[in-house]
Structure formats: structure tokens, C-alpha cells
GROMACS .gro file of C-alpha atoms in nm:
model
  424
    1MET     CA    1   3.536   2.493   0.213
    2ASP     CA    2   3.559   2.827   0.010
    3ILE     CA    3   3.329   2.657  -0.247
    4ILE     CA    4   3.068   2.587   0.007
    5SER     CA    5   3.082   2.939   0.162
    6SER     CA    6   3.096   3.102  -0.199
    7TYR     CA    7   2.834   2.903  -0.382
    8GLY     CA    8   2.628   2.758  -0.095
    9SER     CA    9   2.289   2.895  -0.211
   10MET     CA   10   2.365   2.796  -0.569
   11LEU     CA   11   2.448   2.428  -0.464
   12VAL     CA   12   2.122   2.396  -0.240
   13ILE     CA   13   1.923   2.530  -0.552
   14ILE     CA   14   2.099   2.282  -0.774
   15ALA     CA   15   2.037   2.012  -0.524
   16ALA     CA   16   1.662   2.091  -0.487
   17VAL     CA   17   1.629   2.066  -0.869
   18VAL     CA   18   1.791   1.735  -0.899
   19GLY     CA   19   1.622   1.596  -0.587
   20PHE     CA   20   1.280   1.685  -0.756
   21ILE     CA   21   1.403   1.512  -1.063
   22MET     CA   22   1.488   1.198  -0.845
   23ALA     CA   23   1.151   1.213  -0.675
   24TYR     CA   24   0.986   1.244  -1.010
   25GLY     CA   25   1.154   0.935  -1.119
   26ILE     CA   26   1.052   0.748  -0.793
   27GLY     CA   27   0.687   0.844  -0.883
   28ALA     CA   28   0.722   0.742  -1.251
   29ASN     CA   29   0.894   0.417  -1.156
   30ASP     CA   30   0.820   0.282  -0.820
   31VAL     CA   31   0.461   0.379  -0.769
   32ALA     CA   32   0.364   0.084  -1.018
   33ASN     CA   33   0.450  -0.133  -0.696
   34ALA     CA   34   0.128  -0.024  -0.532
   35MET     CA   35  -0.098   0.014  -0.812
   36GLY     CA   36   0.021  -0.223  -1.091
   37THR     CA   37  -0.176  -0.533  -0.967
   38SER     CA   38  -0.495  -0.326  -0.916
   39VAL     CA   39  -0.487  -0.212  -1.270
   40GLY     CA   40  -0.385  -0.524  -1.426
   41SER     CA   41  -0.670  -0.714  -1.261
   42LYS     CA   42  -0.928  -0.446  -1.379
   43ALA     CA   43  -1.019  -0.361  -1.002
   44LEU     CA   44  -0.908   0.002  -1.086
   45THR     CA   45  -0.880   0.193  -1.416
   46ILE     CA   46  -0.537   0.342  -1.447
   47LYS     CA   47  -0.693   0.697  -1.395
   48GLN     CA   48  -0.850   0.593  -1.066
   49ALA     CA   49  -0.517   0.413  -0.966
   50ILE     CA   50  -0.316   0.726  -1.033
   51ILE     CA   51  -0.566   0.953  -0.847
   52ILE     CA   52  -0.547   0.700  -0.539
   53ALA     CA   53  -0.189   0.664  -0.551
   54MET     CA   54  -0.124   1.049  -0.560
   55ILE     CA   55  -0.330   1.097  -0.236
   56PHE     CA   56  -0.164   0.805  -0.049
   57GLU     CA   57   0.190   0.843  -0.175
   58PHE     CA   58   0.191   1.221  -0.101
   59ALA     CA   59   0.028   1.151   0.250
   60GLY     CA   60   0.302   0.891   0.310
   61ALA     CA   61   0.580   1.113   0.198
   62TYR     CA   62   0.467   1.437   0.373
   63LEU     CA   63   0.310   1.304   0.692
   64ALA     CA   64   0.550   1.015   0.758
   65GLY     CA   65   0.860   1.085   0.540
   66GLY     CA   66   1.071   1.151   0.850
   67GLU     CA   67   1.144   1.464   1.056
   68VAL     CA   68   1.503   1.357   1.092
   69THR     CA   69   1.679   1.184   0.816
   70SER     CA   70   2.032   1.025   0.800
   71THR     CA   71   2.258   1.215   0.572
   72ILE     CA   72   2.388   0.926   0.401
   73ARG     CA   73   2.141   0.678   0.257
   74LYS     CA   74   2.149   0.331   0.412
   75GLY     CA   75   2.526   0.382   0.544
   76ILE     CA   76   2.656   0.271   0.201
   77ILE     CA   77   2.958   0.508   0.239
   78ASP     CA   78   3.162   0.618   0.527
   79SER     CA   79   3.109   1.002   0.551
   80SER     CA   80   3.388   1.045   0.799
   81MET     CA   81   3.623   1.004   0.495
   82PHE     CA   82   3.481   1.334   0.357
   83THR     CA   83   3.534   1.542   0.690
   84ALA     CA   84   3.828   1.728   0.513
   85ILE     CA   85   3.652   1.768   0.175
   86PRO     CA   86   3.282   1.849   0.246
   87GLU     CA   87   3.269   2.005  -0.089
   88ALA     CA   88   3.336   1.663  -0.260
   89LEU     CA   89   3.034   1.521  -0.056
   90VAL     CA   90   2.801   1.800  -0.167
   91LEU     CA   91   2.896   1.772  -0.545
   92GLY     CA   92   2.876   1.387  -0.492
   93MET     CA   93   2.539   1.389  -0.355
   94ILE     CA   94   2.429   1.623  -0.641
   95SER     CA   95   2.563   1.383  -0.889
   96ALA     CA   96   2.417   1.091  -0.731
   97LEU     CA   97   2.072   1.240  -0.720
   98PHE     CA   98   2.094   1.349  -1.088
   99ALA     CA   99   2.234   1.012  -1.201
  100ALA     CA  100   1.967   0.805  -1.042
  101GLY     CA  101   1.679   1.046  -1.151
  102VAL     CA  102   1.803   1.026  -1.511
  103TRP     CA  103   1.828   0.646  -1.498
  104LEU     CA  104   1.481   0.617  -1.354
  105LEU     CA  105   1.333   0.835  -1.617
  106VAL     CA  106   1.502   0.636  -1.881
  107ALA     CA  107   1.378   0.307  -1.729
  108SER     CA  108   1.021   0.437  -1.692
  109ALA     CA  109   1.021   0.551  -2.051
  110LEU     CA  110   1.088   0.189  -2.151
  111GLY     CA  111   0.839   0.050  -1.912
  112TRP     CA  112   1.101  -0.123  -1.681
  113PRO     CA  113   1.035  -0.157  -1.318
  114VAL     CA  114   1.368  -0.094  -1.149
  115SER     CA  115   1.469  -0.032  -0.798
  116THR     CA  116   1.486   0.344  -0.699
  117THR     CA  117   1.686   0.222  -0.390
  118HIS     CA  118   1.938   0.045  -0.594
  119SER     CA  119   1.958   0.338  -0.822
  120ILE     CA  120   2.062   0.593  -0.587
  121ILE     CA  121   2.294   0.341  -0.408
  122GLY     CA  122   2.462   0.267  -0.717
  123ALA     CA  123   2.510   0.644  -0.795
  124ILE     CA  124   2.643   0.698  -0.429
  125ILE     CA  125   2.903   0.417  -0.483
  126GLY     CA  126   3.018   0.570  -0.807
  127PHE     CA  127   3.084   0.916  -0.688
  128ALA     CA  128   3.240   0.794  -0.369
  129MET     CA  129   3.496   0.576  -0.555
  130VAL     CA  130   3.617   0.869  -0.765
  131ALA     CA  131   3.597   1.121  -0.482
  132VAL     CA  132   3.775   0.929  -0.209
  133GLY     CA  133   3.840   0.578  -0.333
  134SER     CA  134   3.694   0.227  -0.300
  135GLU     CA  135   3.771   0.220   0.067
  136ALA     CA  136   3.497   0.465   0.132
  137VAL     CA  137   3.222   0.209   0.011
  138GLN     CA  138   3.095  -0.026   0.274
  139TRP     CA  139   3.113  -0.330   0.041
  140THR     CA  140   2.964  -0.583   0.283
  141LYS     CA  141   2.633  -0.382   0.247
  142VAL     CA  142   2.650  -0.367  -0.119
  143ALA     CA  143   2.705  -0.746  -0.118
  144GLY     CA  144   2.390  -0.777   0.080
  145ILE     CA  145   2.204  -0.566  -0.166
  146VAL     CA  146   2.328  -0.777  -0.467
  147GLY     CA  147   2.215  -1.103  -0.265
  148SER     CA  148   1.866  -0.938  -0.218
  149TRP     CA  149   1.821  -0.946  -0.607
  150VAL     CA  150   1.738  -1.336  -0.559
  151VAL     CA  151   1.638  -1.364  -0.190
  152THR     CA  152   1.354  -1.107  -0.188
  153PRO     CA  153   1.174  -1.194  -0.515
  154ALA     CA  154   1.199  -1.574  -0.398
  155ILE     CA  155   1.045  -1.506  -0.072
  156SER     CA  156   0.767  -1.291  -0.194
  157GLY     CA  157   0.703  -1.538  -0.493
  158PHE     CA  158   0.686  -1.830  -0.248
  159ILE     CA  159   0.438  -1.642  -0.002
  160ALA     CA  160   0.207  -1.525  -0.317
  161TYR     CA  161   0.207  -1.887  -0.452
  162VAL     CA  162   0.096  -2.019  -0.114
  163ILE     CA  163  -0.167  -1.750  -0.075
  164PHE     CA  164  -0.301  -1.795  -0.428
  165MET     CA  165  -0.306  -2.174  -0.412
  166SER     CA  166  -0.485  -2.169  -0.062
  167ALA     CA  167  -0.762  -1.939  -0.230
  168GLN     CA  168  -0.789  -2.197  -0.520
  169LYS     CA  169  -0.831  -2.499  -0.294
  170LEU     CA  170  -1.049  -2.331  -0.031
  171ILE     CA  171  -1.285  -2.127  -0.255
  172PHE     CA  172  -1.249  -2.156  -0.628
  173ASP     CA  173  -1.207  -2.519  -0.679
  174THR     CA  174  -1.496  -2.623  -0.456
  175ASP     CA  175  -1.855  -2.701  -0.540
  176ALA     CA  176  -1.995  -2.391  -0.353
  177PRO     CA  177  -1.745  -2.101  -0.409
  178LEU     CA  178  -1.982  -1.841  -0.280
  179GLN     CA  179  -2.047  -2.039   0.041
  180ASN     CA  180  -1.673  -2.086   0.100
  181ALA     CA  181  -1.601  -1.731   0.011
  182LYS     CA  182  -1.819  -1.613   0.292
  183ARG     CA  183  -1.633  -1.856   0.532
  184TYR     CA  184  -1.269  -1.783   0.425
  185VAL     CA  185  -1.262  -1.438   0.291
  186PRO     CA  186  -1.299  -1.287   0.638
  187VAL     CA  187  -0.973  -1.487   0.715
  188TYR     CA  188  -0.789  -1.341   0.421
  189MET     CA  189  -0.922  -0.987   0.530
  190GLY     CA  190  -0.803  -1.036   0.887
  191LEU     CA  191  -0.464  -1.153   0.753
  192ALA     CA  192  -0.453  -0.845   0.516
  193GLY     CA  193  -0.529  -0.622   0.812
  194PHE     CA  194  -0.258  -0.774   1.025
  195VAL     CA  195   0.008  -0.741   0.757
  196MET     CA  196  -0.089  -0.395   0.647
  197SER     CA  197  -0.096  -0.265   1.006
  198LEU     CA  198   0.253  -0.397   1.043
  199VAL     CA  199   0.364  -0.225   0.723
  200THR     CA  200   0.215   0.110   0.830
  201ILE     CA  201   0.353   0.088   1.185
  202LYS     CA  202   0.706  -0.022   1.075
  203LYS     CA  203   0.723   0.186   0.761
  204GLY     CA  204   0.523   0.495   0.833
  205LEU     CA  205   0.427   0.585   1.200
  206LYS     CA  206   0.782   0.537   1.323
  207HIS     CA  207   0.871   0.859   1.127
  208ILE     CA  208   0.614   1.087   1.301
  209GLY     CA  209   0.732   0.988   1.656
  210LEU     CA  210   0.469   0.727   1.704
  211GLU     CA  211   0.739   0.445   1.700
  212MET     CA  212   0.609   0.128   1.892
  213GLY     CA  213   0.805  -0.148   2.046
  214ALA     CA  214   0.769  -0.494   1.894
  215VAL     CA  215   0.510  -0.611   2.136
  216GLU     CA  216   0.282  -0.314   2.118
  217GLY     CA  217   0.304  -0.314   1.731
  218TYR     CA  218   0.212  -0.675   1.699
  219ALA     CA  219  -0.047  -0.651   1.961
  220LEU     CA  220  -0.224  -0.343   1.781
  221SER     CA  221  -0.186  -0.538   1.441
  222VAL     CA  222  -0.361  -0.848   1.594
  223ALA     CA  223  -0.645  -0.634   1.736
  224ILE     CA  224  -0.681  -0.465   1.389
  225ALA     CA  225  -0.671  -0.793   1.212
  226ILE     CA  226  -0.965  -0.939   1.435
  227GLY     CA  227  -1.157  -0.610   1.385
  228VAL     CA  228  -1.110  -0.632   1.009
  229GLY     CA  229  -1.191  -0.997   0.991
  230LEU     CA  230  -1.517  -0.952   1.190
  231LEU     CA  231  -1.622  -0.652   0.990
  232GLY     CA  232  -1.557  -0.851   0.681
  233LYS     CA  233  -1.766  -1.134   0.788
  234VAL     CA  234  -2.061  -0.889   0.860
  235LEU     CA  235  -2.018  -0.720   0.517
  236ILE     CA  236  -1.990  -1.037   0.322
  237ALA     CA  237  -2.287  -1.185   0.491
  238ARG     CA  238  -2.496  -0.872   0.374
  239LEU     CA  239  -2.386  -0.924   0.009
  240ASN     CA  240  -2.693  -1.007  -0.215
  241MET     CA  241  -2.521  -1.331  -0.386
  242ASP     CA  242  -2.720  -1.591  -0.526
  243PRO     CA  243  -2.591  -1.926  -0.421
  244ALA     CA  244  -2.787  -2.099  -0.699
  245ALA     CA  245  -2.619  -1.891  -0.972
  246ASP     CA  246  -2.384  -2.099  -1.214
  247LYS     CA  247  -2.037  -2.132  -1.125
  248GLU     CA  248  -1.890  -1.859  -1.355
  249MET     CA  249  -2.147  -1.610  -1.197
  250GLN     CA  250  -2.031  -1.720  -0.839
  251PHE     CA  251  -1.661  -1.673  -0.939
  252ASN     CA  252  -1.724  -1.332  -1.069
  253ASN     CA  253  -1.882  -1.242  -0.734
  254VAL     CA  254  -1.597  -1.373  -0.535
  255GLU     CA  255  -1.351  -1.186  -0.748
  256LYS     CA  256  -1.541  -0.851  -0.685
  257VAL     CA  257  -1.477  -0.915  -0.305
  258PHE     CA  258  -1.105  -0.968  -0.370
  259ALA     CA  259  -1.103  -0.654  -0.591
  260ILE     CA  260  -1.225  -0.447  -0.304
  261LEU     CA  261  -0.973  -0.606  -0.083
  262MET     CA  262  -0.686  -0.547  -0.306
  263ILE     CA  263  -0.769  -0.158  -0.334
  264VAL     CA  264  -0.750  -0.146   0.043
  265THR     CA  265  -0.406  -0.328   0.034
  266ALA     CA  266  -0.295  -0.091  -0.257
  267CYS     CA  267  -0.374   0.223  -0.057
  268CYS     CA  268  -0.176   0.096   0.243
  269MET     CA  269   0.124   0.000   0.016
  270ALA     CA  270   0.111   0.346  -0.147
  271PHE     CA  271   0.138   0.517   0.197
  272ALA     CA  272   0.401   0.291   0.320
  273HIS     CA  273   0.602   0.334   0.008
  274GLY     CA  274   0.563   0.712   0.024
  275SER     CA  275   0.685   0.715   0.363
  276ASN     CA  276   0.989   0.495   0.300
  277ASP     CA  277   1.111   0.576  -0.034
  278VAL     CA  278   1.084   0.942  -0.054
  279ALA     CA  279   1.423   0.922   0.159
  280ASN     CA  280   1.585   0.815  -0.175
  281ALA     CA  281   1.529   1.161  -0.301
  282ILE     CA  282   1.539   1.381   0.018
  283GLY     CA  283   1.825   1.190   0.203
  284PRO     CA  284   2.106   1.323  -0.028
  285LEU     CA  285   1.912   1.655  -0.052
  286ALA     CA  286   1.908   1.693   0.321
  287ALA     CA  287   2.276   1.610   0.339
  288VAL     CA  288   2.377   1.892   0.090
  289VAL     CA  289   2.145   2.145   0.282
  290SER     CA  290   2.289   2.026   0.614
  291ILE     CA  291   2.649   2.061   0.503
  292VAL     CA  292   2.584   2.410   0.363
  293GLU     CA  293   2.401   2.523   0.685
  294HIS     CA  294   2.681   2.390   0.891
  295ASN     CA  295   2.947   2.565   0.683
  296GLY     CA  296   3.112   2.225   0.568
  297GLU     CA  297   3.067   2.031   0.890
  298ILE     CA  298   2.921   1.682   0.824
  299VAL     CA  299   2.686   1.581   1.085
  300LYS     CA  300   2.540   1.231   1.101
  301LYS     CA  301   2.176   1.342   1.137
  302SER     CA  302   2.012   1.655   1.067
  303GLU     CA  303   1.670   1.818   1.125
  304LEU     CA  304   1.489   1.842   0.771
  305VAL     CA  305   1.434   2.191   0.638
  306TRP     CA  306   1.067   2.264   0.605
  307TRP     CA  307   1.056   2.270   0.221
  308ILE     CA  308   1.228   1.925   0.165
  309LEU     CA  309   0.944   1.686   0.228
  310PRO     CA  310   0.680   1.872   0.022
  311LEU     CA  311   0.929   1.891  -0.239
  312GLY     CA  312   0.979   1.516  -0.247
  313GLY     CA  313   0.590   1.455  -0.202
  314PHE     CA  314   0.510   1.676  -0.510
  315GLY     CA  315   0.797   1.537  -0.708
  316ILE     CA  316   0.661   1.174  -0.648
  317VAL     CA  317   0.301   1.278  -0.753
  318ALA     CA  318   0.412   1.456  -1.080
  319GLY     CA  319   0.614   1.167  -1.194
  320LEU     CA  320   0.349   0.928  -1.123
  321ALA     CA  321   0.064   1.140  -1.296
  322ILE     CA  322   0.278   1.223  -1.618
  323LEU     CA  323   0.506   0.911  -1.671
  324GLY     CA  324   0.363   0.623  -1.452
  325LYS     CA  325   0.148   0.454  -1.688
  326LYS     CA  326   0.410   0.239  -1.871
  327VAL     CA  327   0.556   0.058  -1.553
  328ILE     CA  328   0.204   0.010  -1.407
  329LYS     CA  329   0.113  -0.172  -1.729
  330THR     CA  330   0.435  -0.380  -1.721
  331ILE     CA  331   0.362  -0.505  -1.368
  332GLY     CA  332  -0.017  -0.530  -1.418
  333GLU     CA  333  -0.040  -0.667  -1.763
  334GLY     CA  334   0.297  -0.747  -1.900
  335ILE     CA  335   0.417  -1.039  -1.665
  336THR     CA  336   0.103  -1.255  -1.639
  337HIS     CA  337  -0.280  -1.224  -1.664
  338LEU     CA  338  -0.413  -1.101  -1.334
  339THR     CA  339  -0.750  -1.141  -1.183
  340PRO     CA  340  -0.842  -0.967  -0.853
  341SER     CA  341  -0.773  -1.277  -0.649
  342ARG     CA  342  -0.433  -1.316  -0.803
  343GLY     CA  343  -0.355  -0.972  -0.776
  344PHE     CA  344  -0.452  -0.973  -0.404
  345ALA     CA  345  -0.223  -1.265  -0.334
  346ALA     CA  346   0.068  -1.078  -0.495
  347GLU     CA  347  -0.007  -0.756  -0.315
  348LEU     CA  348  -0.036  -0.945   0.027
  349ALA     CA  349   0.276  -1.138  -0.035
  350ALA     CA  350   0.489  -0.826  -0.128
  351ALA     CA  351   0.356  -0.646   0.198
  352SER     CA  352   0.438  -0.973   0.410
  353THR     CA  353   0.794  -0.970   0.255
  354VAL     CA  354   0.834  -0.608   0.336
  355VAL     CA  355   0.733  -0.683   0.712
  356ILE     CA  356   0.980  -0.979   0.707
  357ALA     CA  357   1.260  -0.771   0.574
  358SER     CA  358   1.194  -0.503   0.827
  359GLY     CA  359   1.222  -0.737   1.113
  360THR     CA  360   1.531  -0.930   0.994
  361GLY     CA  361   1.723  -0.631   0.840
  362LEU     CA  362   1.723  -0.764   0.497
  363PRO     CA  363   1.807  -0.507   0.235
  364ILE     CA  364   1.489  -0.482   0.007
  365SER     CA  365   1.365  -0.337  -0.303
  366THR     CA  366   0.989  -0.298  -0.316
  367THR     CA  367   0.996  -0.331  -0.674
  368GLN     CA  368   1.174  -0.664  -0.694
  369THR     CA  369   0.934  -0.803  -0.413
  370LEU     CA  370   0.625  -0.711  -0.598
  371VAL     CA  371   0.766  -0.846  -0.920
  372GLY     CA  372   0.861  -1.161  -0.746
  373ALA     CA  373   0.516  -1.188  -0.606
  374VAL     CA  374   0.349  -1.140  -0.952
  375LEU     CA  375   0.586  -1.407  -1.073
  376GLY     CA  376   0.480  -1.655  -0.784
  377VAL     CA  377   0.116  -1.616  -0.877
  378GLY     CA  378   0.189  -1.672  -1.251
  379MET     CA  379   0.390  -1.981  -1.167
  380ALA     CA  380   0.103  -2.113  -0.985
  381ARG     CA  381  -0.067  -2.155  -1.327
  382GLY     CA  382   0.249  -2.297  -1.485
  383ILE     CA  383   0.548  -2.155  -1.656
  384ALA     CA  384   0.342  -2.083  -1.970
  385ALA     CA  385   0.141  -1.836  -1.791
  386LEU     CA  386   0.455  -1.603  -1.769
  387ASN     CA  387   0.565  -1.369  -2.055
  388MET     CA  388   0.927  -1.479  -2.040
  389GLY     CA  389   1.042  -1.184  -2.279
  390VAL     CA  390   0.905  -0.931  -2.022
  391VAL     CA  391   1.062  -1.109  -1.727
  392ARG     CA  392   1.400  -1.138  -1.895
  393ASN     CA  393   1.396  -0.750  -1.964
  394ILE     CA  394   1.307  -0.678  -1.605
  395VAL     CA  395   1.595  -0.901  -1.483
  396VAL     CA  396   1.848  -0.741  -1.709
  397SER     CA  397   1.722  -0.392  -1.591
  398TRP     CA  398   1.774  -0.506  -1.221
  399VAL     CA  399   2.132  -0.626  -1.304
  400ILE     CA  400   2.237  -0.297  -1.491
  401THR     CA  401   2.080  -0.056  -1.259
  402LEU     CA  402   2.367  -0.042  -0.985
  403PRO     CA  403   2.651   0.002  -1.271
  404VAL     CA  404   2.453   0.230  -1.467
  405GLY     CA  405   2.371   0.454  -1.164
  406ALA     CA  406   2.747   0.447  -1.067
  407VAL     CA  407   2.882   0.537  -1.434
  408LEU     CA  408   2.648   0.826  -1.472
  409ALA     CA  409   2.725   0.969  -1.129
  410ILE     CA  410   3.096   0.938  -1.195
  411VAL     CA  411   3.044   1.129  -1.518
  412ILE     CA  412   2.843   1.409  -1.365
  413TYR     CA  413   3.068   1.435  -1.069
  414TYR     CA  414   3.371   1.508  -1.299
  415ILE     CA  415   3.168   1.766  -1.483
  416LEU     CA  416   3.053   1.939  -1.156
  417ALA     CA  417   3.412   1.919  -1.005
  418ALA     CA  418   3.549   2.094  -1.324
  419VAL     CA  419   3.278   2.363  -1.309
  420PHE     CA  420   3.334   2.438  -0.940
  421GLY     CA  421   3.713   2.379  -0.940
  422VAL     CA  422   3.730   2.077  -0.700
  423GLN     CA  423   4.031   1.871  -0.728
  424VAL     CA  424   3.938   1.504  -0.821
   0.00000   0.00000   0.00000
């Protein structure tokens, strides 16, 4: 308790710095989830993708990142066990942020798309085990996270496979691709409008006090879907496409329509991602600020201090702009060859999986969801269409993320405890 009263301001400054590092790592690594497929399919250049992602990620983080945040991310540890030793929780959260941030920077430099959520969870588990003991960790939740390594990529991969194969059968493998595109693409646009509305409602709007009930949310999403589908029908009817053109030219024109669709879905995913995953950086930071402000008292929920959300938003944007290219290339080009229609199938499948996970309480990593979706699209063309070396590296990076985060957090926690004189 003396440590918090004596070094409170210093601890908040340190937490803000490592929180920025964590947000920077999220930007560098996780933003490829929204933009990787757009770049890989050539719908956007990497420069355009970064500019669009910067706008929508920051908007999501700042506008919908949450006025109130839970002090302990995802309920992974029991904060009541730290009531008598709040200084251990403060140093632990700083350790977790620093450890997760460092791992994300290393993974980003290597071009590995890892889960930012799993990075911070692994780090929180690590410090909790040395600060209090393994009983502080909610192991059933950890088991659910480990299970999600298989479940979420499998779900998104299956949905992507179905969407891509339906487009092949209904449009690309027919005698009149352009004519069928005019008939069926508005349906895909309506479906995209429905899923993206749900993602935004579930992952974004609830943070700014516009939380809707399930019925209202679905009703609004259906209305938007019908509107988008009808608008799509009108716009596609106006496109100057020559139905007498050869098949390759018709394919190219259809792909251009899917490219526009995919840019829209990418913007929605970036907004939803910014609103959701900024919590990985600001949650632990908010916990530190709250404990210092309340002189060592640990409260379950706390109002966010005004500067925390912009810090997280700017961190994400900086990481994306400076270090985001490698992971974008891995997702967009490294796993399988993407065209706009394949990228759209992957993006829509990932968004659909996010909605399913939100509704069922399934622990989810947006990274693993999108990688699974890209794999599903690749599998639709046969196993030979996948770069198995890249896939193997990605899977290994997923498996080691939790333990690496834990080990790094333990090392940093011991160093901080020694510096501040906290008994371990």
C-alpha cells in the first residue's frame, strides 16, 4: 500500500508507456485481420489499406472502445485474491502489458499473425501464478481459449468454403458469369450488410451506450441487409459490362464488383476490431490507473480516464503504419493466392464467425478466425493451393503465444518487484 501512495504517479506513467507499446503491437499484428485479404487480392495497395485501417481502427478504438472497462481482462484471474496486495496487481498488470507488447513486436517483425488477446491473457496468467498462485487463475476459461484454437478456425474455414463454392457454382462456373453476377451479387451484398451490421452492433455500438436487445439488433440488421441488397441491385444494373465479352473479361468485371464489396467489409471489420481489441491494451492500463486513484482499492469496473482511449487508438495506428506490412503480406499473400471473390468469402466468413462467437460466448481470436477463413478458401481449390510452410509457422506461433507471454511476464514481474521492493 505504501508503494502505491509513494510511487503512484510513476507507476501510472510506466503503465501508460507499456500500454502504448501493447497498443502499438496490436496495430502491427492484428490489423492485418481487417486488411490482409484486401491487399492480397489486389483490391487495395498496401498504402491504401494502411490509410483506411488507420481511419477505421482509430474511429473504432476512440468512439466505441468503451467508456467503462472491466479492470481484469476477460475474467481470467480472480482479482479478489489481490485485495490485500494491490501493489502486486499493479506491477503484474504492467508486466503483462510489457510482456504481451514485446511478444507482439517480435511476432510482427517475423510476419507471424498471432492473437493479441491470447498474448495478454498468457501474460496475465504468468504474473498471477507467481504473485498469488495458480488458484488465482480461472483455468476453465483458459481451457476454453485453448479449445478455440481448433474450433474458431474450423468454423470460419467451413463458412468461407461454403461462401466461395457457392459463388463458383452460381457465378463463375456458369455460361453467363456477368448475367448471374447481376442476379446473385446483390444477395451477397445483402448478406454482407446483415453480418457487418451485427458485428458493428455487437462489437462497437454497445460501448457507446447504444446497446440493443437481440430482437432490435437483428431487426435493424435485416433492414440494413435489404437496403444494401436493393442498392446493390440498382448499382450493378447500371454498370457498363458487355455480356458479349469473352469469359476472362467477364470474370475480371465480376471480380471488380467483389473487390468493392471487400473494401466495405474490411472497413467494418477494422472498426469492430478497433472497438473490441483496444481493450487488450487499455484494460490492464485502466486497472493500474483505477487502483492508484482509489489508493489501493480494487474495484470491479472503473470509469476510463480521458487520456486512455486516445493513447490506445494512437498506439494502434502507429504500430499499423510503421510495422504492419509484414503480417498483412503473410495473411494476404503467404497462405494462398487470393482474388477479390476469395478474399470477400474469407472476410465475410470471419465476420460471421465473430457474430456466432458473440452470440454463444465462445472465446475467440480475430486472427485465428481470419486465418481459418483464408485456409478454407484455399482448401476449396485443393491442398496444393496452400503454402504449408507458412501455415505450419502460423500454427506454431499460436501454440507458443500463451506460454511465451506467461514466461516474459514472470521475468518482468520479478524485475519490477525487486526494483519496488515488493515481496514475491
